[in-house]
């Protein structure tokens, strides 16, 4: 038995085919209430834009709605995309929610406003950035034949470059950014957010600024990232919590957490590194039922990685009608192969393996099925199995 660690929820507010964004939001509010009852520690909302199949466009707004419908579970962003926001607007939004729901908020920060969807903002690593994870006291575990030392599947690296160059992503950036505006450097923006929360902000010419509400808010700050790049370094250097994305970029999760730990410096908030790792999961009473519920996942990932934008999540019969080319299969293989699908015992075993390989302090579970009741059941079955083991 491994050490007990908390499970959290990452919700993209998925829109099933044949339903509406309003349906998706009502489903998410219901799932949050259920997750609180099941014993999940956190409930985070991702941020995506111009995607017909995901309705979580504003984490702060959805968090506020969810806070009013729940009472104890921590609520957060996975992540607020800072590429099209200011530090002040971010602190004020979360300060407003904290004023009525103090001590329950996680402010997860992502580096860009134009990264591909699928959960927390993906951050492709350059070769030089990836190499940084192999230095220092936390080397990247050696991957042999696509497996970490404990057997965790670590697939070949997927390139996001064609997504970042797509016309749809360019349009998204244009619509989210004021004409002529230049995003603030990421590290400076994080520092401004921390200073505004602490009440210590000073402009370069010495002027004070006080966010009301926001200053003094009991908000836990996280940095989200997928590689051994700027996000991992920013989180470590500031002594912040780090969330790494196995479900978005399984090829780079080991180097991401290694880089974060290598860069970590204790802070007033945290004296040791603290890591959460995400995983795509579908659980049912037996493996066959779980595989049926997950049938639409590959087609949904394909829509993201062709830069079309996430489609409404297809029902199994809809997904089976798609004629797959080898190019299609190659496009989604790393995500499909690293989705944990099966009975409660099988999936819990896989999550234990992920935890062991990354030495995660928490796991963040994202589950999408076409039917809301199946999604709720998946989270319930997993929570029951996890609690039984620990």
CSV table of C-alpha atoms in Angstrom, one decimal:
chain,number,residue,atom,x,y,z
A,1,UNK,CA,0.0,0.0,0.0
A,2,UNK,CA,1.4,3.4,-1.0
A,3,UNK,CA,1.0,6.5,1.1
A,4,UNK,CA,-2.4,8.0,0.9
A,5,UNK,CA,-2.7,11.1,-1.3
A,6,UNK,CA,-5.7,13.2,-2.2
A,7,UNK,CA,-7.6,13.0,-5.5
A,8,UNK,CA,-8.9,16.1,-7.2
A,9,UNK,CA,-11.2,16.7,-10.2
A,10,UNK,CA,-10.3,18.7,-13.3
A,11,UNK,CA,-13.4,19.6,-15.2
A,12,UNK,CA,-13.4,21.0,-18.8
A,13,UNK,CA,-17.2,21.5,-18.6
A,14,UNK,CA,-17.6,19.1,-21.6
A,15,UNK,CA,-20.6,19.5,-23.9
A,16,UNK,CA,-21.9,16.0,-24.9
A,17,UNK,CA,-23.2,15.7,-28.5
A,18,UNK,CA,-26.9,16.5,-28.6
A,19,UNK,CA,-26.8,18.8,-25.6
A,20,UNK,CA,-26.1,22.5,-24.9
A,21,UNK,CA,-23.5,24.6,-23.0
A,22,UNK,CA,-26.3,25.2,-20.4
A,23,UNK,CA,-26.6,21.4,-20.0
A,24,UNK,CA,-22.9,21.1,-19.5
A,25,UNK,CA,-22.8,23.8,-16.8
A,26,UNK,CA,-25.7,22.2,-14.9
A,27,UNK,CA,-23.8,18.8,-15.2
A,28,UNK,CA,-20.7,20.4,-13.8
A,29,UNK,CA,-22.5,21.9,-10.8
A,30,UNK,CA,-24.0,18.6,-10.1
A,31,UNK,CA,-20.7,16.8,-10.4
A,32,UNK,CA,-19.0,19.2,-8.1
A,33,UNK,CA,-21.7,18.6,-5.4
A,34,UNK,CA,-21.2,14.9,-5.9
A,35,UNK,CA,-17.4,15.1,-5.8
A,36,UNK,CA,-17.6,16.9,-2.5
A,37,UNK,CA,-19.8,14.1,-1.1
A,38,UNK,CA,-17.4,11.4,-2.5
A,39,UNK,CA,-14.5,13.0,-0.7
A,40,UNK,CA,-12.5,14.6,-3.5
A,41,UNK,CA,-10.1,17.3,-2.2
A,42,UNK,CA,-10.2,19.8,-5.0
A,43,UNK,CA,-12.4,20.7,-8.0
A,44,UNK,CA,-10.7,22.7,-10.8
A,45,UNK,CA,-12.0,24.2,-14.0
A,46,UNK,CA,-10.0,24.5,-17.2
A,47,UNK,CA,-10.1,27.5,-19.5
A,48,UNK,CA,-10.7,27.1,-23.2
A,49,UNK,CA,-12.1,29.3,-25.9
A,50,UNK,CA,-13.8,28.8,-29.3
A,51,UNK,CA,-14.3,25.1,-28.7
A,52,UNK,CA,-17.9,23.9,-29.3
A,53,UNK,CA,-17.3,20.8,-27.1
A,54,UNK,CA,-16.1,22.6,-23.9
A,55,UNK,CA,-18.0,25.3,-22.1
A,56,UNK,CA,-15.4,26.3,-19.4
A,57,UNK,CA,-14.5,29.7,-20.9
A,58,UNK,CA,-14.1,31.6,-17.6
A,59,UNK,CA,-12.8,29.7,-14.5
A,60,UNK,CA,-13.6,32.5,-12.1
A,61,UNK,CA,-17.2,32.7,-13.2
A,62,UNK,CA,-17.7,28.9,-13.0
A,63,UNK,CA,-15.9,28.8,-9.7
A,64,UNK,CA,-18.2,31.5,-8.2
A,65,UNK,CA,-21.3,29.5,-9.3
A,66,UNK,CA,-19.9,26.3,-7.9
A,67,UNK,CA,-18.8,27.9,-4.6
A,68,UNK,CA,-22.4,28.9,-4.0
A,69,UNK,CA,-23.5,25.3,-4.7
A,70,UNK,CA,-20.9,23.5,-2.5
A,71,UNK,CA,-19.6,24.1,1.0
A,72,UNK,CA,-16.2,22.4,1.7
A,73,UNK,CA,-14.4,21.2,-1.4
A,74,UNK,CA,-11.6,23.5,-2.6
A,75,UNK,CA,-12.3,25.1,-5.9
A,76,UNK,CA,-9.7,26.3,-8.4
A,77,UNK,CA,-8.5,27.1,-12.0
A,78,UNK,CA,-6.6,24.7,-14.1
A,79,UNK,CA,-5.6,27.1,-15.3
A,80,UNK,CA,-6.3,30.8,-15.7
A,81,UNK,CA,-4.5,31.7,-19.0
A,82,UNK,CA,-2.4,34.8,-18.2
A,83,UNK,CA,-1.5,35.6,-21.8
A,84,UNK,CA,-4.7,37.7,-22.2
A,85,UNK,CA,-5.2,38.9,-18.6
A,86,UNK,CA,-3.5,41.3,-16.2
A,87,UNK,CA,-2.3,40.5,-12.7
A,88,UNK,CA,-4.7,42.9,-11.2
A,89,UNK,CA,-7.8,41.6,-13.0
A,90,UNK,CA,-6.9,38.0,-11.9
A,91,UNK,CA,-6.4,39.0,-8.2
A,92,UNK,CA,-9.6,41.0,-8.2
A,93,UNK,CA,-11.7,38.2,-9.7
A,94,UNK,CA,-10.4,35.6,-7.2
A,95,UNK,CA,-10.6,38.1,-4.4
A,96,UNK,CA,-14.3,38.7,-5.1
A,97,UNK,CA,-15.0,35.0,-4.7
A,98,UNK,CA,-12.8,34.6,-1.6
A,99,UNK,CA,-14.6,37.5,0.1
A,100,UNK,CA,-17.7,35.3,0.2
A,101,UNK,CA,-16.1,31.8,0.3
A,102,UNK,CA,-12.8,32.4,2.2
A,103,UNK,CA,-10.1,29.8,2.4
A,104,UNK,CA,-11.4,27.5,-0.4
A,105,UNK,CA,-9.7,28.8,-3.6
A,106,UNK,CA,-6.8,27.6,-5.7
A,107,UNK,CA,-5.5,30.0,-8.2
A,108,UNK,CA,-3.9,27.9,-10.9
A,109,UNK,CA,-1.9,30.0,-13.4
A,110,UNK,CA,-1.1,29.0,-17.0
A,111,UNK,CA,1.6,30.7,-19.1
A,112,UNK,CA,-0.3,31.3,-22.4
A,113,UNK,CA,-3.7,32.4,-23.7
A,114,UNK,CA,-3.4,30.4,-26.9
A,115,UNK,CA,-2.4,26.9,-26.1
A,116,UNK,CA,-4.2,23.8,-27.3
A,117,UNK,CA,-7.2,22.5,-25.3
A,118,UNK,CA,-7.4,19.3,-23.4
A,119,UNK,CA,-7.0,20.4,-19.8
A,120,UNK,CA,-4.5,22.6,-18.2
A,121,UNK,CA,-2.5,24.8,-20.6
A,122,UNK,CA,0.0,22.7,-22.6
A,123,UNK,CA,3.5,24.0,-22.7
A,124,UNK,CA,5.7,22.3,-25.3
A,125,UNK,CA,9.3,21.9,-24.3
A,126,UNK,CA,12.2,23.0,-26.4
A,127,UNK,CA,15.1,20.5,-26.4
A,128,UNK,CA,17.2,22.9,-24.3
A,129,UNK,CA,14.4,23.2,-21.7
A,130,UNK,CA,13.9,19.5,-21.5
A,131,UNK,CA,17.5,18.9,-20.9
A,132,UNK,CA,17.3,21.2,-17.8
A,133,UNK,CA,15.3,18.5,-16.1
A,134,UNK,CA,18.2,16.1,-16.2
A,135,UNK,CA,20.4,18.4,-14.1
A,136,UNK,CA,20.6,18.9,-10.4
A,137,UNK,CA,19.5,16.7,-7.5
A,138,UNK,CA,16.3,15.5,-9.3
A,139,UNK,CA,17.3,13.7,-12.6
A,140,UNK,CA,14.6,12.6,-15.0
A,141,UNK,CA,14.0,8.8,-14.6
A,142,UNK,CA,15.4,6.9,-17.5
A,143,UNK,CA,12.7,5.8,-20.0
A,144,UNK,CA,13.4,2.5,-21.7
A,145,UNK,CA,11.3,1.2,-24.6
A,146,UNK,CA,8.6,3.8,-23.7
A,147,UNK,CA,8.4,2.8,-20.0
A,148,UNK,CA,9.5,4.5,-16.8
A,149,UNK,CA,11.5,2.3,-14.4
A,150,UNK,CA,8.2,1.3,-12.6
A,151,UNK,CA,6.5,0.5,-15.9
A,152,UNK,CA,4.5,3.7,-16.5
A,153,UNK,CA,3.9,4.3,-20.2
A,154,UNK,CA,5.8,7.4,-21.4
A,155,UNK,CA,5.0,7.7,-25.1
A,156,UNK,CA,7.0,9.6,-27.8
A,157,UNK,CA,6.8,13.3,-27.6
A,158,UNK,CA,4.0,15.0,-29.5
A,159,UNK,CA,4.6,18.3,-31.3
A,160,UNK,CA,2.1,21.0,-30.7
A,161,UNK,CA,3.7,23.4,-33.3
A,162,UNK,CA,1.0,22.8,-36.0
A,163,UNK,CA,-1.7,23.7,-33.4
A,164,UNK,CA,0.0,26.9,-32.3
A,165,UNK,CA,0.3,28.0,-35.9
A,166,UNK,CA,-3.3,27.2,-36.8
A,167,UNK,CA,-5.7,30.0,-38.0
A,168,UNK,CA,-8.2,29.1,-35.3
A,169,UNK,CA,-5.6,29.6,-32.5
A,170,UNK,CA,-4.5,32.9,-34.2
A,171,UNK,CA,-8.1,34.1,-34.3
A,172,UNK,CA,-8.5,33.1,-30.6
A,173,UNK,CA,-5.5,35.2,-29.7
A,174,UNK,CA,-6.8,38.1,-31.7
A,175,UNK,CA,-10.2,38.0,-30.1
A,176,UNK,CA,-8.9,37.7,-26.6
A,177,UNK,CA,-6.2,40.4,-26.8
A,178,UNK,CA,-6.9,44.1,-27.0
A,179,UNK,CA,-5.4,45.7,-30.2
A,180,UNK,CA,-1.8,46.6,-29.7
A,181,UNK,CA,-1.6,45.0,-26.2
A,182,UNK,CA,1.6,43.1,-25.3
A,183,UNK,CA,1.3,40.3,-22.7
A,184,UNK,CA,3.4,40.9,-19.6
A,185,UNK,CA,6.4,38.6,-19.1
A,186,UNK,CA,5.2,35.5,-17.3
A,187,UNK,CA,7.5,35.6,-14.3
A,188,UNK,CA,6.8,39.3,-13.7
A,189,UNK,CA,3.1,38.7,-13.9
A,190,UNK,CA,3.3,35.9,-11.3
A,191,UNK,CA,5.3,38.2,-9.0
A,192,UNK,CA,2.8,41.0,-9.4
A,193,UNK,CA,0.0,38.5,-8.5
A,194,UNK,CA,1.8,37.4,-5.4
A,195,UNK,CA,2.6,41.0,-4.4
A,196,UNK,CA,-1.0,42.1,-4.9
A,197,UNK,CA,-2.3,39.2,-2.8
A,198,UNK,CA,0.2,40.0,-0.1
A,199,UNK,CA,-0.3,43.7,-0.1
A,200,UNK,CA,3.3,44.5,-1.0
A,201,UNK,CA,2.9,45.6,-4.6
A,202,UNK,CA,5.1,48.6,-5.7
A,203,UNK,CA,5.3,49.9,-9.2
A,204,UNK,CA,8.8,50.5,-10.8
A,205,UNK,CA,8.5,54.1,-9.7
A,206,UNK,CA,7.5,53.2,-6.2
A,207,UNK,CA,3.7,53.6,-6.3
A,208,UNK,CA,1.6,51.3,-4.1
A,209,UNK,CA,-1.5,49.4,-5.4
A,210,UNK,CA,-4.0,47.6,-3.2
A,211,UNK,CA,-6.5,45.2,-4.7
A,212,UNK,CA,-9.8,45.4,-2.8
A,213,UNK,CA,-11.1,42.7,-2.7
A,214,UNK,CA,-8.0,40.5,-3.3
A,215,UNK,CA,-5.4,41.7,-0.9
A,216,UNK,CA,-5.0,39.3,2.0
A,217,UNK,CA,-7.2,36.7,0.3
A,218,UNK,CA,-6.6,33.2,1.5
A,219,UNK,CA,-5.8,31.9,-2.0
A,220,UNK,CA,-3.5,29.0,-2.7
A,221,UNK,CA,-1.4,29.7,-5.8
A,222,UNK,CA,-0.4,26.9,-8.2
A,223,UNK,CA,1.6,27.0,-11.5
A,224,UNK,CA,0.5,24.6,-14.2
A,225,UNK,CA,2.8,23.2,-17.0
A,226,UNK,CA,3.6,20.3,-19.2
A,227,UNK,CA,7.3,20.4,-19.7
A,228,UNK,CA,10.6,21.2,-18.1
A,229,UNK,CA,10.2,24.8,-19.3
A,230,UNK,CA,9.4,28.3,-17.9
A,231,UNK,CA,6.4,27.2,-15.8
A,232,UNK,CA,8.3,24.5,-13.9
A,233,UNK,CA,11.2,26.9,-13.3
A,234,UNK,CA,8.8,29.7,-12.2
A,235,UNK,CA,7.0,27.5,-9.8
A,236,UNK,CA,10.2,26.1,-8.3
A,237,UNK,CA,12.0,29.4,-8.0
A,238,UNK,CA,9.1,31.0,-6.1
A,239,UNK,CA,8.3,28.0,-3.8
A,240,UNK,CA,4.9,27.5,-5.3
A,241,UNK,CA,2.9,24.3,-5.9
A,242,UNK,CA,3.2,22.8,-9.4
A,243,UNK,CA,0.6,20.8,-11.4
A,244,UNK,CA,2.0,18.7,-14.2
A,245,UNK,CA,-0.1,17.3,-17.0
A,246,UNK,CA,0.2,13.6,-17.8
A,247,UNK,CA,-3.1,13.8,-19.5
A,248,UNK,CA,-2.1,16.6,-21.9
A,249,UNK,CA,1.5,15.7,-22.6
A,250,UNK,CA,2.4,12.3,-21.1
A,251,UNK,CA,5.8,12.3,-22.9
A,252,UNK,CA,7.1,15.2,-20.8
A,253,UNK,CA,5.6,14.8,-17.4
A,254,UNK,CA,8.7,13.2,-15.8
A,255,UNK,CA,11.0,15.9,-17.0
A,256,UNK,CA,8.5,18.6,-15.9
A,257,UNK,CA,8.3,17.4,-12.3
A,258,UNK,CA,12.1,16.8,-12.2
A,259,UNK,CA,12.8,20.4,-13.4
A,260,UNK,CA,10.3,21.8,-10.9
A,261,UNK,CA,12.0,20.0,-8.0
A,262,UNK,CA,15.5,20.9,-9.2
A,263,UNK,CA,14.5,24.6,-9.2
A,264,UNK,CA,12.6,24.6,-6.0
A,265,UNK,CA,13.4,27.1,-3.3
A,266,UNK,CA,11.5,27.1,0.0
A,267,UNK,CA,9.0,30.0,0.5
A,268,UNK,CA,6.9,31.4,3.3
A,269,UNK,CA,4.1,29.2,2.0
A,270,UNK,CA,5.9,26.0,1.2
A,271,UNK,CA,9.0,24.4,2.6
A,272,UNK,CA,9.2,21.5,0.2
A,273,UNK,CA,8.1,20.8,-3.4
A,274,UNK,CA,4.5,19.9,-3.8
A,275,UNK,CA,3.3,18.3,-7.0
A,276,UNK,CA,-0.1,17.3,-8.5
A,277,UNK,CA,-0.3,15.2,-11.6
A,278,UNK,CA,-3.3,14.9,-13.9
A,279,UNK,CA,-4.7,11.8,-15.6
A,280,UNK,CA,-7.5,11.0,-18.0
A,281,UNK,CA,-9.7,8.3,-16.4
A,282,UNK,CA,-12.9,6.4,-17.1
A,283,UNK,CA,-14.1,3.9,-14.5
A,284,UNK,CA,-17.0,1.5,-14.6
A,285,UNK,CA,-18.0,-1.7,-12.8
A,286,UNK,CA,-16.0,-3.8,-15.3
A,287,UNK,CA,-13.3,-3.2,-18.0
A,288,UNK,CA,-15.7,-3.9,-20.9
A,289,UNK,CA,-18.2,-1.3,-19.8
A,290,UNK,CA,-15.5,1.3,-19.1
A,291,UNK,CA,-14.0,0.8,-22.6
A,292,UNK,CA,-17.5,1.3,-24.1
A,293,UNK,CA,-17.9,4.6,-22.2
A,294,UNK,CA,-14.5,5.7,-23.4
A,295,UNK,CA,-15.2,5.0,-27.1
A,296,UNK,CA,-15.6,8.7,-28.0
A,297,UNK,CA,-12.4,9.8,-26.5
A,298,UNK,CA,-10.1,9.2,-29.5
A,299,UNK,CA,-12.4,11.1,-31.8
A,300,UNK,CA,-12.6,14.0,-29.4
A,301,UNK,CA,-8.8,14.2,-29.0
A,302,UNK,CA,-8.5,14.1,-32.8
A,303,UNK,CA,-10.7,17.2,-33.1
A,304,UNK,CA,-8.4,19.0,-30.8
A,305,UNK,CA,-5.2,17.9,-32.4
A,306,UNK,CA,-6.3,18.7,-36.0
A,307,UNK,CA,-6.9,22.3,-34.7
A,308,UNK,CA,-10.6,22.1,-35.4
A,309,UNK,CA,-11.4,22.8,-31.8
A,310,UNK,CA,-12.9,20.3,-29.4
A,311,UNK,CA,-16.1,18.8,-30.7
A,312,UNK,CA,-19.1,17.9,-28.5
A,313,UNK,CA,-18.2,14.6,-26.9
A,314,UNK,CA,-19.6,11.9,-29.1
A,315,UNK,CA,-21.7,9.0,-28.0
A,316,UNK,CA,-20.2,5.6,-28.6
A,317,UNK,CA,-22.3,4.8,-31.6
A,318,UNK,CA,-21.3,8.2,-33.2
A,319,UNK,CA,-17.7,7.6,-32.6
A,320,UNK,CA,-17.8,4.1,-34.1
A,321,UNK,CA,-19.0,5.6,-37.4
A,322,UNK,CA,-15.7,7.5,-37.9
A,323,UNK,CA,-13.4,5.9,-40.4
A,324,UNK,CA,-9.9,6.0,-38.9
A,325,UNK,CA,-6.8,6.6,-41.1
A,326,UNK,CA,-3.4,5.7,-39.9
A,327,UNK,CA,-2.6,9.4,-39.7
A,328,UNK,CA,-5.6,9.9,-37.4
A,329,UNK,CA,-4.5,7.1,-35.1
A,330,UNK,CA,-0.9,8.4,-34.9
A,331,UNK,CA,-2.3,11.9,-34.0
A,332,UNK,CA,-4.1,10.6,-30.9
A,333,UNK,CA,-2.1,7.5,-30.0
A,334,UNK,CA,-0.2,9.0,-27.0
A,335,UNK,CA,-3.4,10.3,-25.4
A,336,UNK,CA,-5.5,7.1,-26.0
A,337,UNK,CA,-2.7,4.8,-24.8
A,338,UNK,CA,-2.3,6.8,-21.6
A,339,UNK,CA,-6.0,7.1,-20.7
A,340,UNK,CA,-6.7,4.9,-17.7
A,341,UNK,CA,-9.8,2.9,-18.5
A,342,UNK,CA,-11.3,0.0,-16.6
A,343,UNK,CA,-12.6,-1.4,-13.4
A,344,UNK,CA,-12.0,0.5,-10.1
A,345,UNK,CA,-9.2,-1.8,-9.2
A,346,UNK,CA,-7.5,-1.6,-12.6
A,347,UNK,CA,-7.6,2.2,-12.8
A,348,UNK,CA,-6.5,2.6,-9.1
A,349,UNK,CA,-3.5,0.4,-9.9
A,350,UNK,CA,-2.6,2.6,-12.8
A,351,UNK,CA,-3.0,5.8,-10.7
A,352,UNK,CA,-0.7,4.3,-8.1
A,353,UNK,CA,1.9,3.6,-10.8
A,354,UNK,CA,1.6,7.3,-12.0
A,355,UNK,CA,2.0,8.5,-8.5
A,356,UNK,CA,5.0,6.3,-7.9
A,357,UNK,CA,6.7,7.4,-11.1
A,358,UNK,CA,6.2,11.1,-10.5
A,359,UNK,CA,6.3,11.0,-6.7
A,360,UNK,CA,3.2,13.1,-6.8
A,361,UNK,CA,1.7,14.5,-3.7
A,362,UNK,CA,-1.8,14.7,-5.3
A,363,UNK,CA,-3.5,13.3,-8.4
A,364,UNK,CA,-6.0,15.3,-10.5
A,365,UNK,CA,-8.6,13.2,-12.3
A,366,UNK,CA,-10.3,14.3,-15.5
A,367,UNK,CA,-13.2,12.1,-16.8
A,368,UNK,CA,-15.4,12.7,-19.8
A,369,UNK,CA,-18.3,10.4,-20.9
A,370,UNK,CA,-21.2,11.1,-23.1
A,371,UNK,CA,-23.8,10.5,-20.4
A,372,UNK,CA,-23.6,12.5,-17.2
A,373,UNK,CA,-24.7,9.7,-15.0
A,374,UNK,CA,-21.8,7.5,-16.3
A,375,UNK,CA,-19.4,10.3,-15.5
A,376,UNK,CA,-20.7,10.7,-11.9
A,377,UNK,CA,-20.5,7.0,-11.5
A,378,UNK,CA,-16.9,6.9,-12.7
A,379,UNK,CA,-15.9,9.4,-10.1
A,380,UNK,CA,-17.8,7.6,-7.3
A,381,UNK,CA,-16.4,4.2,-8.1
A,382,UNK,CA,-12.8,5.5,-8.2
A,383,UNK,CA,-13.3,7.4,-4.9
A,384,UNK,CA,-14.7,4.3,-3.2
A,385,UNK,CA,-11.8,2.2,-4.4
A,386,UNK,CA,-9.2,4.8,-3.4
A,387,UNK,CA,-10.6,5.2,0.1
A,388,UNK,CA,-10.7,1.4,0.5
A,389,UNK,CA,-7.0,1.2,-0.3
A,390,UNK,CA,-6.0,4.0,2.0
